[in-house]
Amino acid sequence: MWNWLNNLDRRWIFLMMFLAVSIPILIIGVTGLTFPETPTPLAQATFDALDELPSGSKILLSFDYDPASEGELGPMATSFVHQCAQKGHKMYFMTLWPLGPRMIEKNIEKVITSDYPDLQYGVDYVNLGYRAGNEGVIKVIVTDLQQMYLTDVRGVGLKEIPMMDGIRNIQAMDLIVNVSAGYAGTKEWVQYAVSAFPDKLRMVAGCTGVQAPLLYPYIPDQLIGLLGAIKGAAEYESIVNTWVRRDRLETMLGGLGFDQGQIAELVQDPSTMSSMLDEPRFADQFKNTKDRDAVIALAEAPVDPKYLEGQRRMGPQLVAHLLMVGLIILGNIIFFVGRGQGGAA
Amino acid sequence: MIVSKFIPQTEGWGEDVATWFNILAAFAFVLGGGNLLKLHLQKISSKVTGWGYSVIILVSFIATLVIGLGKFGIHPSAEYPNVAWSGPTQPEGSAFGWVYEYLLQPLTATMFAMLAFYIASAAFRAFRAKNFEAFLLLATAFIILLGRTIAGVFITSWIPPNSPFAFLRLEELSVYIMQIFNTAGNRAIMIGIALGIASTSLKILLGIDRSYLGSSED
């Protein structure tokens, strides 16, 4: 047994990693269960940066990643679009990566087209697409957008797009949101855009796990918020999902004539909505049971799985991390025992 | 570009040069394609070891290029219905979209996912506490690995969140390590690199360092 462990074939480790990832995926896929997430200050700061802006603010979303890192970055990109769409921000999509346009289209289809069909292309959101040149593109559009972008991704001239009216460069944006998998990405946006115009440009970012340590030095001045890998995505997703439900409930309850105090009390914990609405002071507000049922249905409706991708991926990450810790401990035990026996482990 | 940074009147020069850079970048795509063809045709022609892979690269490259430029299966856009090839590059259902969705995406995602397997194997074989520095690295890795999952919360949940020892909770420790130790280390490295670039640039500009011209003198 000891010899077997000492000369463990790496294919056994590959098999263990395969099981550590695939079994939680299957269990979470069947049960739909996710782990609770407690947001870290950086995830909260990212959410607040978008939330504090008034509805209709201009947000530049640069999705600088490709399919290779979509598993890690896709969920946070979806949540960014989800928050912007719910808040009513104007979304300007672009990418510095040649494979990025499809990432933008996927998120537009996933969030805007399916859940926010009232948002109009060219009025509420626009896809500027990809331009070659990496940081060169940033350097140009930060002072003159039209030197780089004469048309959007559909070939429509920018002058014909209503939401591009009056936008000479990206300094007109209220916030830059960057989802980055490497070069060109968050570091280049910080160096060539935010650092060049610190009084005008603000930025939040989401990045891969390997990038995160390199981006911490830019917090909090150049980067207001940062989502690191799938953990950051899960935390941010959790905040956005909770807020979206509350925001929709507030709108619905406001339409039914509830005052601000009552609304605040009711949306505090939507899971208790049904029992709270039984109290006479709330129950008397409803003209019919249909409205009451609609409020309860909204409060208790399960979150669409497409908005839980980050949280669902924390399961496989947990087991994989535990396996890694176990392997490191086992490797060290073998090392120290071998050394104690005078071996050359 | 250096001049435009220091003299406000020449600020526009920097923008012009940046625009040239983008034109050059567009040409670089053509040069890159040409270089790829040349390199792999040479490998095939001289039948070096692994020339079969060069065939695969060239076939994939040419097929993707033809499908992409030809816009097969793409209809003209709604804005310009009478203009051929005015449709988007890779809508769903198009040949290029198919290549992207069913070839490129799974292949690149698979390559990235394989990293987890090799990291696990490397962790088992190489991550040893051979000395005190290695032990510190190992302890930090444990804190980060556990602190980034719900396991970290469970393991140290016995420490009350409002107690003076709350910073010892694994999720708090992992944040502390990233925000304090990591930030300090990375800032030091970044400042060091910047100073190194500045001093090397000055040495080159002042003619002190001529090694880049092939001179043996430093």
PDB file of N, CA and C in Angstrom, chain A residues 8 10 13-14 17-18 36 42 67-68 70 99 102-103 106 109 130 132-133 136 139-140 143 147-148 155-156 213-214 216-219 228 231 314 317-318 321-322 324 327-329 331-332 335-336, chain B residues 1 15 18-19 21-22 25 29 79-80 90 92 100-101 104-105 108-109 112 116-121 123-125 127-130 138 142 145-146 148-151 175 178-179 182-183 186-187 190:
ATOM      1  N   LEU A   8       2.247   6.541  -6.820  1.00  0.00           N
ATOM      2  CA  LEU A   8       0.873   6.651  -7.329  1.00  0.00           C
ATOM      3  C   LEU A   8       0.854   7.160  -8.769  1.00  0.00           C
ATOM      4  N   ARG A  10      -0.393   9.018 -11.863  1.00  0.00           N
ATOM      5  CA  ARG A  10      -1.169  10.260 -11.886  1.00  0.00           C
ATOM      6  C   ARG A  10      -2.564  10.087 -12.477  1.00  0.00           C
ATOM      7  N   ILE A  13      -5.049  10.173  -9.834  1.00  0.00           N
ATOM      8  CA  ILE A  13      -5.357  11.553  -9.394  1.00  0.00           C
ATOM      9  C   ILE A  13      -6.320  12.203 -10.399  1.00  0.00           C
ATOM     10  N   PHE A  14      -6.080  11.957 -11.667  1.00  0.00           N
ATOM     11  CA  PHE A  14      -6.991  12.499 -12.691  1.00  0.00           C
ATOM     12  C   PHE A  14      -8.406  11.960 -12.478  1.00  0.00           C
ATOM     13  N   MET A  17      -9.996  13.659  -9.488  1.00  0.00           N
ATOM     14  CA  MET A  17     -10.418  15.027  -9.831  1.00  0.00           C
ATOM     15  C   MET A  17     -11.686  14.999 -10.697  1.00  0.00           C
ATOM     16  N   PHE A  18     -11.732  14.037 -11.618  1.00  0.00           N
ATOM     17  CA  PHE A  18     -12.910  13.902 -12.473  1.00  0.00           C
ATOM     18  C   PHE A  18     -14.163  13.644 -11.627  1.00  0.00           C
ATOM     19  N   PRO A  36     -25.153  28.640   0.520  1.00  0.00           N
ATOM     20  CA  PRO A  36     -25.391  30.068   0.783  1.00  0.00           C
ATOM     21  C   PRO A  36     -24.100  30.860   0.598  1.00  0.00           C
ATOM     22  N   LEU A  42     -15.723  43.383  -1.401  1.00  0.00           N
ATOM     23  CA  LEU A  42     -15.441  43.705  -2.807  1.00  0.00           C
ATOM     24  C   LEU A  42     -16.631  43.393  -3.716  1.00  0.00           C
ATOM     25  N   PRO A  67     -14.262  31.538 -25.032  1.00  0.00           N
ATOM     26  CA  PRO A  67     -14.896  30.325 -24.508  1.00  0.00           C
ATOM     27  C   PRO A  67     -14.046  29.568 -23.497  1.00  0.00           C
ATOM     28  N   ALA A  68     -12.717  29.669 -23.602  1.00  0.00           N
ATOM     29  CA  ALA A  68     -11.855  28.924 -22.674  1.00  0.00           C
ATOM     30  C   ALA A  68     -12.146  29.290 -21.230  1.00  0.00           C
ATOM     31  N   GLU A  70     -15.002  30.903 -20.259  1.00  0.00           N
ATOM     32  CA  GLU A  70     -16.422  31.225 -20.093  1.00  0.00           C
ATOM     33  C   GLU A  70     -17.004  30.572 -18.838  1.00  0.00           C
ATOM     34  N   LEU A  99     -12.582  36.568 -29.931  1.00  0.00           N
ATOM     35  CA  LEU A  99     -13.676  35.612 -29.703  1.00  0.00           C
ATOM     36  C   LEU A  99     -14.722  36.169 -28.733  1.00  0.00           C
ATOM     37  N   ARG A 102     -19.115  36.745 -29.495  1.00  0.00           N
ATOM     38  CA  ARG A 102     -20.118  35.713 -29.188  1.00  0.00           C
ATOM     39  C   ARG A 102     -20.467  35.722 -27.692  1.00  0.00           C
ATOM     40  N   MET A 103     -19.495  36.086 -26.851  1.00  0.00           N
ATOM     41  CA  MET A 103     -19.766  36.168 -25.409  1.00  0.00           C
ATOM     42  C   MET A 103     -20.803  37.269 -25.140  1.00  0.00           C
ATOM     43  N   LYS A 106     -24.244  36.077 -26.498  1.00  0.00           N
ATOM     44  CA  LYS A 106     -24.836  35.065 -25.595  1.00  0.00           C
ATOM     45  C   LYS A 106     -25.529  35.731 -24.418  1.00  0.00           C
ATOM     46  N   GLU A 109     -28.684  37.543 -25.501  1.00  0.00           N
ATOM     47  CA  GLU A 109     -29.786  36.576 -25.723  1.00  0.00           C
ATOM     48  C   GLU A 109     -30.292  36.022 -24.390  1.00  0.00           C
ATOM     49  N   TYR A 130     -16.044  43.896 -31.729  1.00  0.00           N
ATOM     50  CA  TYR A 130     -14.599  43.737 -31.508  1.00  0.00           C
ATOM     51  C   TYR A 130     -13.789  44.663 -32.409  1.00  0.00           C
ATOM     52  N   ALA A 132      -9.507  45.191 -33.294  1.00  0.00           N
ATOM     53  CA  ALA A 132      -8.139  44.717 -33.040  1.00  0.00           C
ATOM     54  C   ALA A 132      -7.284  45.858 -32.512  1.00  0.00           C
ATOM     55  N   GLY A 133      -6.304  45.499 -31.704  1.00  0.00           N
ATOM     56  CA  GLY A 133      -5.369  46.526 -31.238  1.00  0.00           C
ATOM     57  C   GLY A 133      -5.146  46.529 -29.742  1.00  0.00           C
ATOM     58  N   GLY A 136      -4.262  49.503 -27.574  1.00  0.00           N
ATOM     59  CA  GLY A 136      -4.324  50.582 -28.568  1.00  0.00           C
ATOM     60  C   GLY A 136      -5.757  51.060 -28.765  1.00  0.00           C
ATOM     61  N   LYS A 139      -6.697  53.211 -25.804  1.00  0.00           N
ATOM     62  CA  LYS A 139      -5.988  54.499 -25.887  1.00  0.00           C
ATOM     63  C   LYS A 139      -6.718  55.459 -26.832  1.00  0.00           C
ATOM     64  N   VAL A 140      -7.288  54.897 -27.910  1.00  0.00           N
ATOM     65  CA  VAL A 140      -7.976  55.748 -28.883  1.00  0.00           C
ATOM     66  C   VAL A 140      -9.383  56.109 -28.409  1.00  0.00           C
ATOM     67  N   THR A 143     -10.363  58.935 -25.976  1.00  0.00           N
ATOM     68  CA  THR A 143     -10.434  60.343 -26.407  1.00  0.00           C
ATOM     69  C   THR A 143     -11.309  60.532 -27.644  1.00  0.00           C
ATOM     70  N   GLN A 147     -12.884  57.215 -34.020  1.00  0.00           N
ATOM     71  CA  GLN A 147     -11.672  56.818 -34.753  1.00  0.00           C
ATOM     72  C   GLN A 147     -11.580  55.311 -34.836  1.00  0.00           C
ATOM     73  N   MET A 148     -12.227  54.646 -33.915  1.00  0.00           N
ATOM     74  CA  MET A 148     -12.141  53.196 -33.832  1.00  0.00           C
ATOM     75  C   MET A 148     -13.456  52.529 -34.237  1.00  0.00           C
ATOM     76  N   GLY A 155     -23.338  46.781 -38.410  1.00  0.00           N
ATOM     77  CA  GLY A 155     -22.989  47.616 -39.564  1.00  0.00           C
ATOM     78  C   GLY A 155     -23.748  48.920 -39.616  1.00  0.00           C
ATOM     79  N   VAL A 156     -24.474  49.249 -38.574  1.00  0.00           N
ATOM     80  CA  VAL A 156     -25.236  50.506 -38.535  1.00  0.00           C
ATOM     81  C   VAL A 156     -24.294  51.624 -38.065  1.00  0.00           C
ATOM     82  N   PRO A 213      -4.982  38.157  -7.902  1.00  0.00           N
ATOM     83  CA  PRO A 213      -3.918  38.706  -7.038  1.00  0.00           C
ATOM     84  C   PRO A 213      -3.185  39.879  -7.677  1.00  0.00           C
ATOM     85  N   LEU A 214      -3.082  39.884  -9.005  1.00  0.00           N
ATOM     86  CA  LEU A 214      -2.354  40.951  -9.699  1.00  0.00           C
ATOM     87  C   LEU A 214      -3.171  42.239  -9.781  1.00  0.00           C
ATOM     88  N   TYR A 216      -5.382  43.264  -7.242  1.00  0.00           N
ATOM     89  CA  TYR A 216      -5.668  43.842  -5.921  1.00  0.00           C
ATOM     90  C   TYR A 216      -4.960  45.177  -5.685  1.00  0.00           C
ATOM     91  N   PRO A 217      -3.721  45.374  -6.198  1.00  0.00           N
ATOM     92  CA  PRO A 217      -3.061  46.664  -5.957  1.00  0.00           C
ATOM     93  C   PRO A 217      -3.832  47.868  -6.500  1.00  0.00           C
ATOM     94  N   TYR A 218      -4.765  47.650  -7.422  1.00  0.00           N
ATOM     95  CA  TYR A 218      -5.512  48.778  -8.001  1.00  0.00           C
ATOM     96  C   TYR A 218      -6.757  49.146  -7.186  1.00  0.00           C
ATOM     97  N   ILE A 219      -7.019  48.392  -6.139  1.00  0.00           N
ATOM     98  CA  ILE A 219      -8.199  48.639  -5.291  1.00  0.00           C
ATOM     99  C   ILE A 219      -7.786  49.569  -4.150  1.00  0.00           C
ATOM    100  N   GLY A 228     -13.365  38.132  -8.029  1.00  0.00           N
ATOM    101  CA  GLY A 228     -12.307  37.176  -8.348  1.00  0.00           C
ATOM    102  C   GLY A 228     -12.861  35.795  -8.568  1.00  0.00           C
ATOM    103  N   LYS A 231     -15.883  32.293  -7.202  1.00  0.00           N
ATOM    104  CA  LYS A 231     -16.321  32.668  -5.852  1.00  0.00           C
ATOM    105  C   LYS A 231     -16.885  34.098  -5.874  1.00  0.00           C
ATOM    106  N   MET A 314     -20.010  26.521  -7.281  1.00  0.00           N
ATOM    107  CA  MET A 314     -19.260  26.492  -6.015  1.00  0.00           C
ATOM    108  C   MET A 314     -19.217  25.079  -5.432  1.00  0.00           C
ATOM    109  N   GLN A 317     -16.360  23.251  -7.025  1.00  0.00           N
ATOM    110  CA  GLN A 317     -15.142  23.920  -6.544  1.00  0.00           C
ATOM    111  C   GLN A 317     -14.804  23.482  -5.121  1.00  0.00           C
ATOM    112  N   LEU A 318     -15.854  23.344  -4.286  1.00  0.00           N
ATOM    113  CA  LEU A 318     -15.637  22.918  -2.894  1.00  0.00           C
ATOM    114  C   LEU A 318     -14.964  21.549  -2.851  1.00  0.00           C
ATOM    115  N   HIS A 321     -11.400  21.589  -4.249  1.00  0.00           N
ATOM    116  CA  HIS A 321     -10.456  22.200  -3.317  1.00  0.00           C
ATOM    117  C   HIS A 321     -10.138  21.247  -2.166  1.00  0.00           C
ATOM    118  N   LEU A 322     -11.165  20.557  -1.656  1.00  0.00           N
ATOM    119  CA  LEU A 322     -10.930  19.602  -0.567  1.00  0.00           C
ATOM    120  C   LEU A 322     -10.005  18.474  -1.037  1.00  0.00           C
ATOM    121  N   MET A 324      -7.760  18.736  -3.374  1.00  0.00           N
ATOM    122  CA  MET A 324      -6.409  19.316  -3.480  1.00  0.00           C
ATOM    123  C   MET A 324      -5.728  19.354  -2.111  1.00  0.00           C
ATOM    124  N   LEU A 327      -4.773  15.872  -1.142  1.00  0.00           N
ATOM    125  CA  LEU A 327      -3.616  15.391  -1.905  1.00  0.00           C
ATOM    126  C   LEU A 327      -2.317  16.013  -1.399  1.00  0.00           C
ATOM    127  N   ILE A 328      -2.377  17.298  -1.063  1.00  0.00           N
ATOM    128  CA  ILE A 328      -1.167  17.981  -0.564  1.00  0.00           C
ATOM    129  C   ILE A 328      -0.750  17.370   0.777  1.00  0.00           C
ATOM    130  N   ILE A 329      -1.742  17.125   1.659  1.00  0.00           N
ATOM    131  CA  ILE A 329      -1.435  16.513   2.967  1.00  0.00           C
ATOM    132  C   ILE A 329      -0.839  15.123   2.771  1.00  0.00           C
ATOM    133  N   GLY A 331       0.633  13.902   0.127  1.00  0.00           N
ATOM    134  CA  GLY A 331       1.964  14.036  -0.484  1.00  0.00           C
ATOM    135  C   GLY A 331       3.011  14.374   0.553  1.00  0.00           C
ATOM    136  N   ASN A 332       2.661  15.225   1.514  1.00  0.00           N
ATOM    137  CA  ASN A 332       3.619  15.621   2.550  1.00  0.00           C
ATOM    138  C   ASN A 332       3.867  14.503   3.555  1.00  0.00           C
ATOM    139  N   PHE A 335       6.219  12.278   1.946  1.00  0.00           N
ATOM    140  CA  PHE A 335       7.538  12.928   1.908  1.00  0.00           C
ATOM    141  C   PHE A 335       8.257  12.801   3.247  1.00  0.00           C
ATOM    142  N   PHE A 336       7.525  13.132   4.332  1.00  0.00           N
ATOM    143  CA  PHE A 336       8.178  13.133   5.651  1.00  0.00           C
ATOM    144  C   PHE A 336       8.476  11.715   6.137  1.00  0.00           C
TER     145      PHE A 336
ATOM    146  N   MET B   1       5.294  59.147 -28.810  1.00  0.00           N
ATOM    147  CA  MET B   1       4.313  58.959 -27.737  1.00  0.00           C
ATOM    148  C   MET B   1       4.875  59.464 -26.406  1.00  0.00           C
ATOM    149  N   GLU B  15      -2.413  60.278 -29.977  1.00  0.00           N
ATOM    150  CA  GLU B  15      -3.633  59.661 -30.522  1.00  0.00           C
ATOM    151  C   GLU B  15      -3.402  59.183 -31.947  1.00  0.00           C
ATOM    152  N   ALA B  18      -1.415  56.083 -31.908  1.00  0.00           N
ATOM    153  CA  ALA B  18      -2.256  54.964 -31.462  1.00  0.00           C
ATOM    154  C   ALA B  18      -3.123  54.463 -32.615  1.00  0.00           C
ATOM    155  N   THR B  19      -3.602  55.404 -33.460  1.00  0.00           N
ATOM    156  CA  THR B  19      -4.409  55.002 -34.620  1.00  0.00           C
ATOM    157  C   THR B  19      -3.541  54.221 -35.607  1.00  0.00           C
ATOM    158  N   PHE B  21      -1.047  52.465 -34.869  1.00  0.00           N
ATOM    159  CA  PHE B  21      -0.818  51.159 -34.250  1.00  0.00           C
ATOM    160  C   PHE B  21      -1.949  50.197 -34.610  1.00  0.00           C
ATOM    161  N   ASN B  22      -3.169  50.722 -34.627  1.00  0.00           N
ATOM    162  CA  ASN B  22      -4.308  49.861 -34.933  1.00  0.00           C
ATOM    163  C   ASN B  22      -4.328  49.446 -36.399  1.00  0.00           C
ATOM    164  N   ALA B  25      -1.866  46.803 -36.586  1.00  0.00           N
ATOM    165  CA  ALA B  25      -2.409  45.572 -35.994  1.00  0.00           C
ATOM    166  C   ALA B  25      -3.239  44.816 -37.017  1.00  0.00           C
ATOM    167  N   PHE B  29      -2.449  40.842 -38.752  1.00  0.00           N
ATOM    168  CA  PHE B  29      -3.267  39.640 -38.948  1.00  0.00           C
ATOM    169  C   PHE B  29      -2.886  38.941 -40.247  1.00  0.00           C
ATOM    170  N   GLU B  79     -31.088  45.863 -41.706  1.00  0.00           N
ATOM    171  CA  GLU B  79     -30.874  47.272 -42.059  1.00  0.00           C
ATOM    172  C   GLU B  79     -30.521  47.428 -43.534  1.00  0.00           C
ATOM    173  N   TYR B  80     -29.774  46.465 -44.084  1.00  0.00           N
ATOM    174  CA  TYR B  80     -29.345  46.542 -45.487  1.00  0.00           C
ATOM    175  C   TYR B  80     -29.707  45.239 -46.197  1.00  0.00           C
ATOM    176  N   GLN B  90     -21.219  35.922 -37.229  1.00  0.00           N
ATOM    177  CA  GLN B  90     -21.433  34.541 -36.772  1.00  0.00           C
ATOM    178  C   GLN B  90     -22.750  34.352 -36.027  1.00  0.00           C
ATOM    179  N   GLU B  92     -26.285  32.524 -34.946  1.00  0.00           N
ATOM    180  CA  GLU B  92     -26.605  31.114 -34.725  1.00  0.00           C
ATOM    181  C   GLU B  92     -27.176  30.512 -36.004  1.00  0.00           C
ATOM    182  N   TYR B 100     -17.796  27.854 -34.448  1.00  0.00           N
ATOM    183  CA  TYR B 100     -17.524  28.499 -33.157  1.00  0.00           C
ATOM    184  C   TYR B 100     -18.151  27.712 -32.004  1.00  0.00           C
ATOM    185  N   GLU B 101     -19.428  27.383 -32.185  1.00  0.00           N
ATOM    186  CA  GLU B 101     -20.209  26.762 -31.107  1.00  0.00           C
ATOM    187  C   GLU B 101     -19.794  25.319 -30.838  1.00  0.00           C
ATOM    188  N   LEU B 104     -14.740  25.266 -31.775  1.00  0.00           N
ATOM    189  CA  LEU B 104     -13.835  26.141 -31.026  1.00  0.00           C
ATOM    190  C   LEU B 104     -14.160  26.175 -29.531  1.00  0.00           C
ATOM    191  N   GLN B 105     -15.429  26.381 -29.239  1.00  0.00           N
ATOM    192  CA  GLN B 105     -15.828  26.517 -27.835  1.00  0.00           C
ATOM    193  C   GLN B 105     -15.510  25.275 -26.996  1.00  0.00           C
ATOM    194  N   THR B 108     -11.498  24.791 -26.749  1.00  0.00           N
ATOM    195  CA  THR B 108     -10.778  25.718 -25.863  1.00  0.00           C
ATOM    196  C   THR B 108     -11.180  25.517 -24.400  1.00  0.00           C
ATOM    197  N   ALA B 109     -12.474  25.241 -24.175  1.00  0.00           N
ATOM    198  CA  ALA B 109     -12.931  25.004 -22.798  1.00  0.00           C
ATOM    199  C   ALA B 109     -12.285  23.743 -22.234  1.00  0.00           C
ATOM    200  N   PHE B 112      -8.678  24.419 -21.214  1.00  0.00           N
ATOM    201  CA  PHE B 112      -8.617  25.185 -19.965  1.00  0.00           C
ATOM    202  C   PHE B 112      -8.962  24.287 -18.769  1.00  0.00           C
ATOM    203  N   ALA B 116      -7.037  21.787 -14.249  1.00  0.00           N
ATOM    204  CA  ALA B 116      -7.391  21.298 -12.911  1.00  0.00           C
ATOM    205  C   ALA B 116      -6.744  19.946 -12.635  1.00  0.00           C
ATOM    206  N   PHE B 117      -6.712  19.087 -13.663  1.00  0.00           N
ATOM    207  CA  PHE B 117      -6.145  17.752 -13.493  1.00  0.00           C
ATOM    208  C   PHE B 117      -4.632  17.831 -13.258  1.00  0.00           C
ATOM    209  N   TYR B 118      -3.977  18.668 -14.026  1.00  0.00           N
ATOM    210  CA  TYR B 118      -2.516  18.769 -13.889  1.00  0.00           C
ATOM    211  C   TYR B 118      -2.130  19.468 -12.585  1.00  0.00           C
ATOM    212  N   ILE B 119      -2.946  20.450 -12.168  1.00  0.00           N
ATOM    213  CA  ILE B 119      -2.656  21.118 -10.893  1.00  0.00           C
ATOM    214  C   ILE B 119      -2.763  20.114  -9.743  1.00  0.00           C
ATOM    215  N   ALA B 120      -3.801  19.262  -9.787  1.00  0.00           N
ATOM    216  CA  ALA B 120      -3.991  18.263  -8.727  1.00  0.00           C
ATOM    217  C   ALA B 120      -2.797  17.323  -8.662  1.00  0.00           C
ATOM    218  N   SER B 121      -2.354  16.888  -9.833  1.00  0.00           N
ATOM    219  CA  SER B 121      -1.212  15.969  -9.884  1.00  0.00           C
ATOM    220  C   SER B 121       0.054  16.661  -9.361  1.00  0.00           C
ATOM    221  N   ALA B 123       0.191  19.210  -7.311  1.00  0.00           N
ATOM    222  CA  ALA B 123       0.054  19.478  -5.875  1.00  0.00           C
ATOM    223  C   ALA B 123       0.476  18.261  -5.069  1.00  0.00           C
ATOM    224  N   PHE B 124       0.110  17.078  -5.545  1.00  0.00           N
ATOM    225  CA  PHE B 124       0.445  15.834  -4.840  1.00  0.00           C
ATOM    226  C   PHE B 124       1.951  15.573  -4.866  1.00  0.00           C
ATOM    227  N   ARG B 125       2.584  15.870  -5.995  1.00  0.00           N
ATOM    228  CA  ARG B 125       3.992  15.490  -6.171  1.00  0.00           C
ATOM    229  C   ARG B 125       4.990  16.561  -5.753  1.00  0.00           C
ATOM    230  N   PHE B 127       4.229  19.888  -4.038  1.00  0.00           N
ATOM    231  CA  PHE B 127       3.941  20.881  -3.000  1.00  0.00           C
ATOM    232  C   PHE B 127       4.359  20.333  -1.635  1.00  0.00           C
ATOM    233  N   ARG B 128       5.643  20.385  -1.314  1.00  0.00           N
ATOM    234  CA  ARG B 128       6.170  19.783  -0.080  1.00  0.00           C
ATOM    235  C   ARG B 128       6.697  20.862   0.866  1.00  0.00           C
ATOM    236  N   ALA B 129       6.466  20.643   2.170  1.00  0.00           N
ATOM    237  CA  ALA B 129       6.959  21.594   3.179  1.00  0.00           C
ATOM    238  C   ALA B 129       8.420  21.273   3.507  1.00  0.00           C
ATOM    239  N   LYS B 130       9.295  21.515   2.547  1.00  0.00           N
ATOM    240  CA  LYS B 130      10.703  21.135   2.699  1.00  0.00           C
ATOM    241  C   LYS B 130      11.451  22.066   3.644  1.00  0.00           C
ATOM    242  N   LEU B 138       2.591  26.763   1.941  1.00  0.00           N
ATOM    243  CA  LEU B 138       1.607  25.681   2.061  1.00  0.00           C
ATOM    244  C   LEU B 138       0.428  26.116   2.942  1.00  0.00           C
ATOM    245  N   PHE B 142      -3.528  26.549   1.895  1.00  0.00           N
ATOM    246  CA  PHE B 142      -4.643  25.894   2.596  1.00  0.00           C
ATOM    247  C   PHE B 142      -5.722  26.913   2.959  1.00  0.00           C
ATOM    248  N   LEU B 145      -7.424  28.078  -0.289  1.00  0.00           N
ATOM    249  CA  LEU B 145      -8.235  27.002  -0.889  1.00  0.00           C
ATOM    250  C   LEU B 145      -9.519  26.768  -0.094  1.00  0.00           C
ATOM    251  N   LEU B 146      -9.381  26.744   1.232  1.00  0.00           N
ATOM    252  CA  LEU B 146     -10.569  26.486   2.067  1.00  0.00           C
ATOM    253  C   LEU B 146     -11.415  27.744   2.231  1.00  0.00           C
ATOM    254  N   ARG B 148     -12.012  30.049   0.187  1.00  0.00           N
ATOM    255  CA  ARG B 148     -12.778  30.389  -1.007  1.00  0.00           C
ATOM    256  C   ARG B 148     -13.966  29.458  -1.216  1.00  0.00           C
ATOM    257  N   THR B 149     -14.240  28.597  -0.234  1.00  0.00           N
ATOM    258  CA  THR B 149     -15.407  27.709  -0.343  1.00  0.00           C
ATOM    259  C   THR B 149     -16.186  27.746   0.969  1.00  0.00           C
ATOM    260  N   ILE B 150     -17.321  27.085   0.960  1.00  0.00           N
ATOM    261  CA  ILE B 150     -18.166  27.041   2.157  1.00  0.00           C
ATOM    262  C   ILE B 150     -17.475  26.224   3.256  1.00  0.00           C
ATOM    263  N   ALA B 151     -16.497  25.379   2.885  1.00  0.00           N
ATOM    264  CA  ALA B 151     -15.770  24.572   3.874  1.00  0.00           C
ATOM    265  C   ALA B 151     -15.089  25.468   4.899  1.00  0.00           C
ATOM    266  N   VAL B 175      -9.465  36.669   2.843  1.00  0.00           N
ATOM    267  CA  VAL B 175      -9.627  38.045   2.351  1.00  0.00           C
ATOM    268  C   VAL B 175      -8.456  38.904   2.825  1.00  0.00           C
ATOM    269  N   MET B 178      -5.295  38.176   0.868  1.00  0.00           N
ATOM    270  CA  MET B 178      -5.359  38.738  -0.489  1.00  0.00           C
ATOM    271  C   MET B 178      -5.221  40.254  -0.466  1.00  0.00           C
ATOM    272  N   GLN B 179      -5.878  40.894   0.492  1.00  0.00           N
ATOM    273  CA  GLN B 179      -5.918  42.359   0.480  1.00  0.00           C
ATOM    274  C   GLN B 179      -4.675  43.000   1.093  1.00  0.00           C
ATOM    275  N   ASN B 182      -0.869  40.076  -0.163  1.00  0.00           N
ATOM    276  CA  ASN B 182      -0.783  39.987  -1.620  1.00  0.00           C
ATOM    277  C   ASN B 182      -0.648  41.370  -2.257  1.00  0.00           C
ATOM    278  N   THR B 183      -1.463  42.317  -1.780  1.00  0.00           N
ATOM    279  CA  THR B 183      -1.427  43.665  -2.361  1.00  0.00           C
ATOM    280  C   THR B 183      -0.057  44.304  -2.131  1.00  0.00           C
ATOM    281  N   ASN B 186       2.544  42.547  -4.380  1.00  0.00           N
ATOM    282  CA  ASN B 186       2.372  42.883  -5.796  1.00  0.00           C
ATOM    283  C   ASN B 186       2.718  44.336  -6.086  1.00  0.00           C
ATOM    284  N   ARG B 187       2.362  45.238  -5.142  1.00  0.00           N
ATOM    285  CA  ARG B 187       2.701  46.651  -5.360  1.00  0.00           C
ATOM    286  C   ARG B 187       4.217  46.826  -5.381  1.00  0.00           C
ATOM    287  N   MET B 190       5.430  45.638  -8.700  1.00  0.00           N
ATOM    288  CA  MET B 190       5.057  46.570  -9.775  1.00  0.00           C
ATOM    289  C   MET B 190       5.930  47.825  -9.744  1.00  0.00           C
TER     290      MET B 190
END
